Coordinates of N, CA, C and O in Angstrom, one line a residue:
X1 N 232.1 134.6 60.1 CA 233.1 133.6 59.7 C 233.1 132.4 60.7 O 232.4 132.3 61.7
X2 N 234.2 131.4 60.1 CA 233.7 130.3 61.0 C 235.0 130.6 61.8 O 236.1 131.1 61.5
X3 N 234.7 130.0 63.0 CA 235.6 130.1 64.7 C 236.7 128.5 64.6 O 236.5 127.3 64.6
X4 N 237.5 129.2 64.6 CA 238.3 127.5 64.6 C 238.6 127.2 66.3 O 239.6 127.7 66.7
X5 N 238.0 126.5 66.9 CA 237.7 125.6 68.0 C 237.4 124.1 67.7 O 237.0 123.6 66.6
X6 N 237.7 123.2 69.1 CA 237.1 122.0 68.7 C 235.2 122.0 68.6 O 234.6 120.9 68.6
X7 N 234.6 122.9 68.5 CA 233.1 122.9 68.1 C 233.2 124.1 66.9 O 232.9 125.2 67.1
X8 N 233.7 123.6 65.7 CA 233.7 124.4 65.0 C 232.5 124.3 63.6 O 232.3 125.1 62.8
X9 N 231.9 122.9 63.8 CA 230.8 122.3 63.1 C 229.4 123.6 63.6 O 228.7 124.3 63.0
X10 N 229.6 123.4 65.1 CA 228.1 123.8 65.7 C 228.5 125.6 65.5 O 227.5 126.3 65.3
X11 N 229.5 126.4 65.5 CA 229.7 127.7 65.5 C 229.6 128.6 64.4 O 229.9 129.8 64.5
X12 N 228.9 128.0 63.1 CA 228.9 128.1 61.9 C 227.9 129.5 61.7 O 226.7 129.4 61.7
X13 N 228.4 130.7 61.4 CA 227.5 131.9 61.4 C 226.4 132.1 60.4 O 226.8 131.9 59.2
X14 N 225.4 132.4 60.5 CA 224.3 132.3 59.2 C 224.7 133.2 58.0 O 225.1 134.3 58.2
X15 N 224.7 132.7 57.0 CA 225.1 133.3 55.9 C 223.7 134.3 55.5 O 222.6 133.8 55.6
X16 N 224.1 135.7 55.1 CA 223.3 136.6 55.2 C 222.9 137.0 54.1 O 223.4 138.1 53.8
X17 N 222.1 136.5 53.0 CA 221.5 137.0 51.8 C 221.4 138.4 51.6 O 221.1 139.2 52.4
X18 N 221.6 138.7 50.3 CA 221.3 140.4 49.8 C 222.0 141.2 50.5 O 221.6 142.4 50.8
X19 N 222.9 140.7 50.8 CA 224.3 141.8 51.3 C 225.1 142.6 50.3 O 226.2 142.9 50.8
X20 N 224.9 142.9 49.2 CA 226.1 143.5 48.0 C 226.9 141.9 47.5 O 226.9 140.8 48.1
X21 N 227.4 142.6 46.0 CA 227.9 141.5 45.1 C 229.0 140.9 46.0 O 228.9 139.7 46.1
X22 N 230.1 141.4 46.6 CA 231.0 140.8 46.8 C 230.5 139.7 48.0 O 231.2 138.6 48.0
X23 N 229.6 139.7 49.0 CA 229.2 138.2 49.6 C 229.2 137.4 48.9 O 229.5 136.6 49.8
X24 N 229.2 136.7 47.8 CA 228.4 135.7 46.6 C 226.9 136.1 46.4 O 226.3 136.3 45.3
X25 N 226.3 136.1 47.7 CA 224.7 136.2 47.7 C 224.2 137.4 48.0 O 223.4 137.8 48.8
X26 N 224.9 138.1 47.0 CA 224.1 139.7 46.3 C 223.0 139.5 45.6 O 222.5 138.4 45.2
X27 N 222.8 140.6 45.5 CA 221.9 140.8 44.7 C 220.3 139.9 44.3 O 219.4 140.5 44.8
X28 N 220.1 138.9 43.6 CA 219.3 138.0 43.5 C 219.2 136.8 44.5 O 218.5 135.8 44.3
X29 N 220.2 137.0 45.6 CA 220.2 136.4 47.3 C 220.4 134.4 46.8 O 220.1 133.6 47.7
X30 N 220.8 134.0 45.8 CA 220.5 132.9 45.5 C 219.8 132.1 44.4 O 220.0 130.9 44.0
X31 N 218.9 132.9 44.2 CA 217.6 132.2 43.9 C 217.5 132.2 42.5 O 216.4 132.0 42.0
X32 N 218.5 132.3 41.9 CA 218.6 132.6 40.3 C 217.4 134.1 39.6 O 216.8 134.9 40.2
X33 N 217.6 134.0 38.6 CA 216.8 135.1 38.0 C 215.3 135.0 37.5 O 215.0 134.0 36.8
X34 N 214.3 135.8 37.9 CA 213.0 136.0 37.3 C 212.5 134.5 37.9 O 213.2 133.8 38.8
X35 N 211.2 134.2 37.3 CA 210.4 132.8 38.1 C 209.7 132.9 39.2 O 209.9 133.6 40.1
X36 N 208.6 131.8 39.1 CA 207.9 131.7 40.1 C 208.9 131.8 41.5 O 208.7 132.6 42.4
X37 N 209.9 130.7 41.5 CA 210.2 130.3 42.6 C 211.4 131.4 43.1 O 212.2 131.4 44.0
X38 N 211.4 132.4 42.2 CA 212.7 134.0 43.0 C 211.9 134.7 43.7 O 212.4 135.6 44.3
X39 N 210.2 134.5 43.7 CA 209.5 135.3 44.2 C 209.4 134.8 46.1 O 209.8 133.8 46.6
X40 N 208.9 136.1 46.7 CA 208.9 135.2 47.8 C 207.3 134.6 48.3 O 206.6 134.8 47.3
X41 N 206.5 134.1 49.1 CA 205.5 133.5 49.4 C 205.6 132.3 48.2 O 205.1 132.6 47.1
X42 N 206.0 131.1 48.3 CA 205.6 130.5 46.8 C 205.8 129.0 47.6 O 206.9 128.6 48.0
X43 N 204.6 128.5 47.6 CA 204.7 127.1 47.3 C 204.8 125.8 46.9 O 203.9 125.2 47.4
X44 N 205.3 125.3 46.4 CA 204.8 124.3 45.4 C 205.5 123.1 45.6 O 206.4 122.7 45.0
X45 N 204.8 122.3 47.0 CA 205.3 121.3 47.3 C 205.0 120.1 46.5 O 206.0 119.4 46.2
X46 N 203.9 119.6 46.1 CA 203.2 118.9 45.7 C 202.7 118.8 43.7 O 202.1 118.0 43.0
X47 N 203.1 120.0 43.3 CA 202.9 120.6 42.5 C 203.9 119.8 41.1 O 205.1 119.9 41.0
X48 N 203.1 119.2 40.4 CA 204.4 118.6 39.4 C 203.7 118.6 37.7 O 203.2 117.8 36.9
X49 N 204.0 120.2 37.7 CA 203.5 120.8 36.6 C 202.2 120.4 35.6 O 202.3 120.7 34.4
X50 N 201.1 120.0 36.0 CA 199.9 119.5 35.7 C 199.6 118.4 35.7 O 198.5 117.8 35.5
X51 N 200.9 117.9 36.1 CA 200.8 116.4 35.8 C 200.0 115.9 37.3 O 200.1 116.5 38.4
X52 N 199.0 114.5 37.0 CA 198.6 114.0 38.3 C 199.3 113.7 39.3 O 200.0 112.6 39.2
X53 N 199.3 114.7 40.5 CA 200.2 114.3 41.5 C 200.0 112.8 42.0 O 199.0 112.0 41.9
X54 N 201.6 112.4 42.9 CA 201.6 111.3 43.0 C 200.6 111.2 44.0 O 199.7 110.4 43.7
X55 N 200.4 111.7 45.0 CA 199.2 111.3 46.1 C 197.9 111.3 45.8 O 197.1 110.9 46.6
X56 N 197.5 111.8 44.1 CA 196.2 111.2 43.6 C 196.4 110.0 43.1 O 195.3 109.4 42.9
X57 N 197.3 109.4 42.7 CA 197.7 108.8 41.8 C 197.7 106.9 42.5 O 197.7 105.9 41.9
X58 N 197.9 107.3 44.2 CA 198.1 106.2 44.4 C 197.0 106.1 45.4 O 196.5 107.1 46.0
X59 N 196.8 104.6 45.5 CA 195.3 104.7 46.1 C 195.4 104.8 47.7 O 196.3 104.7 48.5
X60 N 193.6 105.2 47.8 CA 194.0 105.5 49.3 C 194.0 104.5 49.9 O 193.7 103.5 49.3
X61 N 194.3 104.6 51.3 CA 194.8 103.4 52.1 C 193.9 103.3 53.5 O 193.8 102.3 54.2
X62 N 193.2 105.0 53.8 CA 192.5 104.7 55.3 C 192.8 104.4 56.2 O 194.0 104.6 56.5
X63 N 191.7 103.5 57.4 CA 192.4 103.0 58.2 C 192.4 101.5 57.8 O 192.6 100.8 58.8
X64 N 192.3 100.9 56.7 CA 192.9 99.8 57.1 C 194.1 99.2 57.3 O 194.9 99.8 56.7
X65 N 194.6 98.1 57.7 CA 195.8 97.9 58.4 C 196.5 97.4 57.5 O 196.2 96.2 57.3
X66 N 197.8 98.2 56.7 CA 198.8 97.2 55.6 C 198.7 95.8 56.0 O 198.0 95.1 55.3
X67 N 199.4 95.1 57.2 CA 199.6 94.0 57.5 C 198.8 93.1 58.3 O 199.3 92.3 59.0
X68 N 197.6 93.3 58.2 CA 196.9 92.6 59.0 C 196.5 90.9 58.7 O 196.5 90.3 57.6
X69 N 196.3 90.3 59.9 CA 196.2 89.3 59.7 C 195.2 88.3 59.0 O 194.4 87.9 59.9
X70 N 195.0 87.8 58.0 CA 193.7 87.6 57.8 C 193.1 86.1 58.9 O 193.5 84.9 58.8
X71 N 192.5 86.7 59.5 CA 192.2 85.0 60.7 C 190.4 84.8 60.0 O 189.7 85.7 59.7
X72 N 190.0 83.6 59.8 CA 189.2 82.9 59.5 C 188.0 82.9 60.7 O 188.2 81.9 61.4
X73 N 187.0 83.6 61.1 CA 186.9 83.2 61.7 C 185.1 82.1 61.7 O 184.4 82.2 60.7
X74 N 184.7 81.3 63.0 CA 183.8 80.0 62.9 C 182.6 79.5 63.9 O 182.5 78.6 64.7
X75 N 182.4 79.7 63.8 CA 180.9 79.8 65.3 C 181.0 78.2 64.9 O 181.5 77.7 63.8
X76 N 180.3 77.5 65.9 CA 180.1 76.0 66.3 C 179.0 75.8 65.5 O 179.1 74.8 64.7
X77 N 177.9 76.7 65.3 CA 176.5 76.5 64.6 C 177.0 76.4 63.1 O 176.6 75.5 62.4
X78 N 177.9 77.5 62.8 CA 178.0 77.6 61.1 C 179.1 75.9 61.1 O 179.2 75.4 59.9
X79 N 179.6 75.5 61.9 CA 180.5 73.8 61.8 C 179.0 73.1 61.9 O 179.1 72.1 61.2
X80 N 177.8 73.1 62.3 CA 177.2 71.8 62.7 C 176.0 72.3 61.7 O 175.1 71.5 61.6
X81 N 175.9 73.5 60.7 CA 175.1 73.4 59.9 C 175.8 72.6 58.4 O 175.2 71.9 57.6
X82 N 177.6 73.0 58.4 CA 177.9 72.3 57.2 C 177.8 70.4 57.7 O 177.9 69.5 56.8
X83 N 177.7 70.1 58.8 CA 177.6 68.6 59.1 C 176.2 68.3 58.5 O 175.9 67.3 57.8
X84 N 175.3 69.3 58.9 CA 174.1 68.7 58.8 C 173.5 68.8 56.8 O 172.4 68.6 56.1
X85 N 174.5 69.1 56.6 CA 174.4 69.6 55.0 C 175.3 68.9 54.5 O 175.4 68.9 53.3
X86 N 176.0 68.2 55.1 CA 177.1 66.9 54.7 C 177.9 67.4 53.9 O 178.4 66.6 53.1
X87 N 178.3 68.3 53.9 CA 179.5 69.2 53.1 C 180.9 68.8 54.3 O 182.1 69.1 53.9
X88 N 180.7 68.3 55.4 CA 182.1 68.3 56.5 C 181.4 66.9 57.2 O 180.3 67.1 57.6
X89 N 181.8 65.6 57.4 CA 182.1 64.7 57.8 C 182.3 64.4 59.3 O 183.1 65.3 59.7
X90 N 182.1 63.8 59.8 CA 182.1 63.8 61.3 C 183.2 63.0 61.4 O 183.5 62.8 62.6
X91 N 184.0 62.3 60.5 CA 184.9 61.2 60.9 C 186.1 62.2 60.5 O 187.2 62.0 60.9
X92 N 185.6 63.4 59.8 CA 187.0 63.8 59.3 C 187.6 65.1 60.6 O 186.9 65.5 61.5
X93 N 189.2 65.6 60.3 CA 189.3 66.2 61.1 C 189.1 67.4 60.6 O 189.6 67.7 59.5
X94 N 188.4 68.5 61.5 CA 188.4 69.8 60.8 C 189.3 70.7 60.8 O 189.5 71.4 61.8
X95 N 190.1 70.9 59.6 CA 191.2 72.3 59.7 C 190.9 73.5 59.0 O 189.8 74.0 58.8
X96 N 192.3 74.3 58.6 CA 191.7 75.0 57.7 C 192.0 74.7 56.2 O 191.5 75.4 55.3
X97 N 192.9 73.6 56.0 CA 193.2 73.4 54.9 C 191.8 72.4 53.9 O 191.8 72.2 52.7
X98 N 191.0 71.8 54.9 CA 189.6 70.8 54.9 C 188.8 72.2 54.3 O 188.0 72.2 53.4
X99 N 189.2 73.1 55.0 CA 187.8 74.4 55.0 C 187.8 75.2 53.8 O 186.9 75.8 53.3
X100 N 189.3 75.0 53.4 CA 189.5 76.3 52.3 C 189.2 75.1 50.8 O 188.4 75.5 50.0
X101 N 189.7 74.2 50.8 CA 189.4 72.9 50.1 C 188.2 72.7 49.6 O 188.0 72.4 48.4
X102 N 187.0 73.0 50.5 CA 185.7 72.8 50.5 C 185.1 74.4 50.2 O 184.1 74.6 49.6
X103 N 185.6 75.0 50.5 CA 185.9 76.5 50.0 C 184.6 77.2 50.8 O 183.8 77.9 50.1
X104 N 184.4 77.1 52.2 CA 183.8 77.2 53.1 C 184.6 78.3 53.7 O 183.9 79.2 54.1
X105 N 185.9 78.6 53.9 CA 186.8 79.6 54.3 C 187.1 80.5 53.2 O 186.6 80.1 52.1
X106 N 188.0 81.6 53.1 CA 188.2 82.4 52.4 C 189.9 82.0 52.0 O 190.6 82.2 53.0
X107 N 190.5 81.7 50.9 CA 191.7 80.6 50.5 C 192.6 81.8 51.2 O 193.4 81.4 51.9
X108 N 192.6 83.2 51.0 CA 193.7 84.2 52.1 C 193.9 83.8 53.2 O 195.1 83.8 53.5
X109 N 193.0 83.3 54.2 CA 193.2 83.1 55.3 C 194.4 82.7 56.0 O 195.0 81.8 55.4
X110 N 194.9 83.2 57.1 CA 196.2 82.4 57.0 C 195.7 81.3 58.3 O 195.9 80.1 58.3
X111 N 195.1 82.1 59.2 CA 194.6 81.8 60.7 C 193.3 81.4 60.8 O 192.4 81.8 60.1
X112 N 193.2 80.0 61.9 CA 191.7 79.9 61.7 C 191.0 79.8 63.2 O 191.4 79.0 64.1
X113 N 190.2 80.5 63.5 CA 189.5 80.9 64.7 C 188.1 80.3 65.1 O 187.1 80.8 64.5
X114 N 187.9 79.2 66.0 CA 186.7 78.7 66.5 C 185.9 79.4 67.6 O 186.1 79.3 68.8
X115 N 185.0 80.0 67.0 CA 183.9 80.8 68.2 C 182.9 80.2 68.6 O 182.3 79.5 67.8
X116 N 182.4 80.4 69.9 CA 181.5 79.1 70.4 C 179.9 79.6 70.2 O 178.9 78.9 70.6
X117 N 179.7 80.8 69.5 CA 178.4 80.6 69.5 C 177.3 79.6 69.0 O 177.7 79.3 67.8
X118 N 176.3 79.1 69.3 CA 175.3 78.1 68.7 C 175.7 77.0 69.3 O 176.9 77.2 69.7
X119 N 175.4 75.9 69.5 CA 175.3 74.7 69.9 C 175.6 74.0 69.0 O 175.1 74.4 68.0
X120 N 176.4 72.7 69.0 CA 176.8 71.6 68.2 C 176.9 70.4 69.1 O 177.3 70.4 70.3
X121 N 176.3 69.2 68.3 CA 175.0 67.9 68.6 C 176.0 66.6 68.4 O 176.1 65.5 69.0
X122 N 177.0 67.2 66.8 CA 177.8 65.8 66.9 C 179.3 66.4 67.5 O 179.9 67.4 67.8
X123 N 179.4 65.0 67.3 CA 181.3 64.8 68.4 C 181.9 64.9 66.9 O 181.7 64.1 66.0
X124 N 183.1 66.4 67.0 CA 184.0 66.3 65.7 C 185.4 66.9 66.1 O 185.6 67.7 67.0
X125 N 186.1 66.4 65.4 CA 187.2 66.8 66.1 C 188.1 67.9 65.2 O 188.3 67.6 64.0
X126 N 188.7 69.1 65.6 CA 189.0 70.1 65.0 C 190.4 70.6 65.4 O 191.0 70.3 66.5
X127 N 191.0 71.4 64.3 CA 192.7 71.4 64.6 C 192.6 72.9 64.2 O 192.2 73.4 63.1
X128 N 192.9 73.6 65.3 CA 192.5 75.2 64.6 C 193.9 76.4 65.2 O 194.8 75.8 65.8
X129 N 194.1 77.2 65.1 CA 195.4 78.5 65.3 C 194.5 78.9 66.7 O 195.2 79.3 67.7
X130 N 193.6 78.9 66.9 CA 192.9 80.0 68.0 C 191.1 79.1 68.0 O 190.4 78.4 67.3
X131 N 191.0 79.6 69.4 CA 189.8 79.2 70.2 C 189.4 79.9 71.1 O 190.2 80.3 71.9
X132 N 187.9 80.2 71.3 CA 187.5 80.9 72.5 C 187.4 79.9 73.4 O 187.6 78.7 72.9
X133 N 187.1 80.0 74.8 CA 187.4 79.6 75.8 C 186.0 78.7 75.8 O 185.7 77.6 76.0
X134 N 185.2 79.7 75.5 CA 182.8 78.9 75.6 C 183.4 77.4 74.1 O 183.3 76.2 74.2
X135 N 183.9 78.1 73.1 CA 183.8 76.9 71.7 C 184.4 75.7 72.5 O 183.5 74.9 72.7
X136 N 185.8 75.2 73.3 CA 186.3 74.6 74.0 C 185.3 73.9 74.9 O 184.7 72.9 74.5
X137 N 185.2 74.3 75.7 CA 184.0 73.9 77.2 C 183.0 73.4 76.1 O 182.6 72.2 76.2
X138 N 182.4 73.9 74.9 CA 181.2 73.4 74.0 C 181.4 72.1 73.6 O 180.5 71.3 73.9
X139 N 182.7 71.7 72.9 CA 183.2 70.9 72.4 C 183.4 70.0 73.3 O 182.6 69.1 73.3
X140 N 184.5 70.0 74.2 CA 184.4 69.1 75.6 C 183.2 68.5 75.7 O 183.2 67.3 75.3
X141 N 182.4 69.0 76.0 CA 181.2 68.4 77.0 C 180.3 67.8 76.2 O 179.4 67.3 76.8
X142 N 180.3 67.7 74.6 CA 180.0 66.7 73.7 C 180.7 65.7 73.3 O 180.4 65.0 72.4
X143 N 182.2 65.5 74.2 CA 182.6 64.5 73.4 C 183.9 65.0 72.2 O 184.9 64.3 72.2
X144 N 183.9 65.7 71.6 CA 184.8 66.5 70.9 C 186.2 66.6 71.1 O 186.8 66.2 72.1
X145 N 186.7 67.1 70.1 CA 188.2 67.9 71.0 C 189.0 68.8 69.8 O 189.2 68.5 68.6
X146 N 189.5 69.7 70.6 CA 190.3 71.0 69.9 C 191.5 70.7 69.7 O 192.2 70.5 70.7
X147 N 192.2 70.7 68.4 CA 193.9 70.9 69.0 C 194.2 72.2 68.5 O 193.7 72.7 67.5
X148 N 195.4 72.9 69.5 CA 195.5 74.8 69.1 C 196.9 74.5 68.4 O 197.7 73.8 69.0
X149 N 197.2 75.0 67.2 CA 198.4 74.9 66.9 C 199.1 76.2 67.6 O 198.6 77.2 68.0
X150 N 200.4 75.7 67.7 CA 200.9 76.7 68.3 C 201.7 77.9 67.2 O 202.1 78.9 67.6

């Protein structure tokens, strides 16, 4: 029975199944009558009577990352091949709303990322979320220039 003390929450005695009818939990210990689930060993966590469980039902997910960012990202060579293909303008400024427009970027993108590999010949000027440190020093030393939004 229960102890009346100020810990009388935590002193709570285990109620003892299959003790005779007068416990309440004689006889059939709870579990109602006959059925899978009066038996004992029985699982059926997942189990929703033939129907396709929900964990087939919803797709998988893996590792990739619910929230991830989609960042754009741009090597200097893939900027100085669309110049040289006249698809991107040397007077204009490069963003990502110029890129997605021209549909050279991917329109999800939220972020746009300048990477310095390949070399670039003309002076253009670019407004980007992120930059490697080589794309910068590249850009610089032709004349160029980056702005990082913050």
């Amino acid at each position: 029975m229960i102890k009346l003390n100020n810990r009388s929450k935590i002193n709570k005695t285990k109620i003892r199944v299959g003790r005779g009818i007068g416990s309440g939990k004689g006889k059939t210990s709870g579990r109602g009558v006959k059925g899978q689930k009066s038996r004992s060993g029985v699982a059926i966590k997942s189990f929703e009577g033939g129907q396709m469980p929900l964990y087939r039902r919803l797709p998988k997910r893996g590792f990739n990352p619910v929230n991830k960012k989609n960042i754009a990202i741009l090597n200097l060579d893939k900027i100085q091949s669309y110049i040289d293909k006249k698809s991107i303008k040397t007077s204009d400024i490069v963003n990502s709303e110029l890129l997605k427009k021209l549909k050279l970027i991917n329109k999800n993108s939220i972020k746009l990322k300048i990477l310095g590999t390949g070399d670039i010949k003309d002076k253009v000027n670019i407004e980007a979320d992120l930059a490697s440190k080589s794309a910068v020093t590249k850009l610089e030393k032709i004349g160029g220039s980056i702005q990082l939004k913050k």
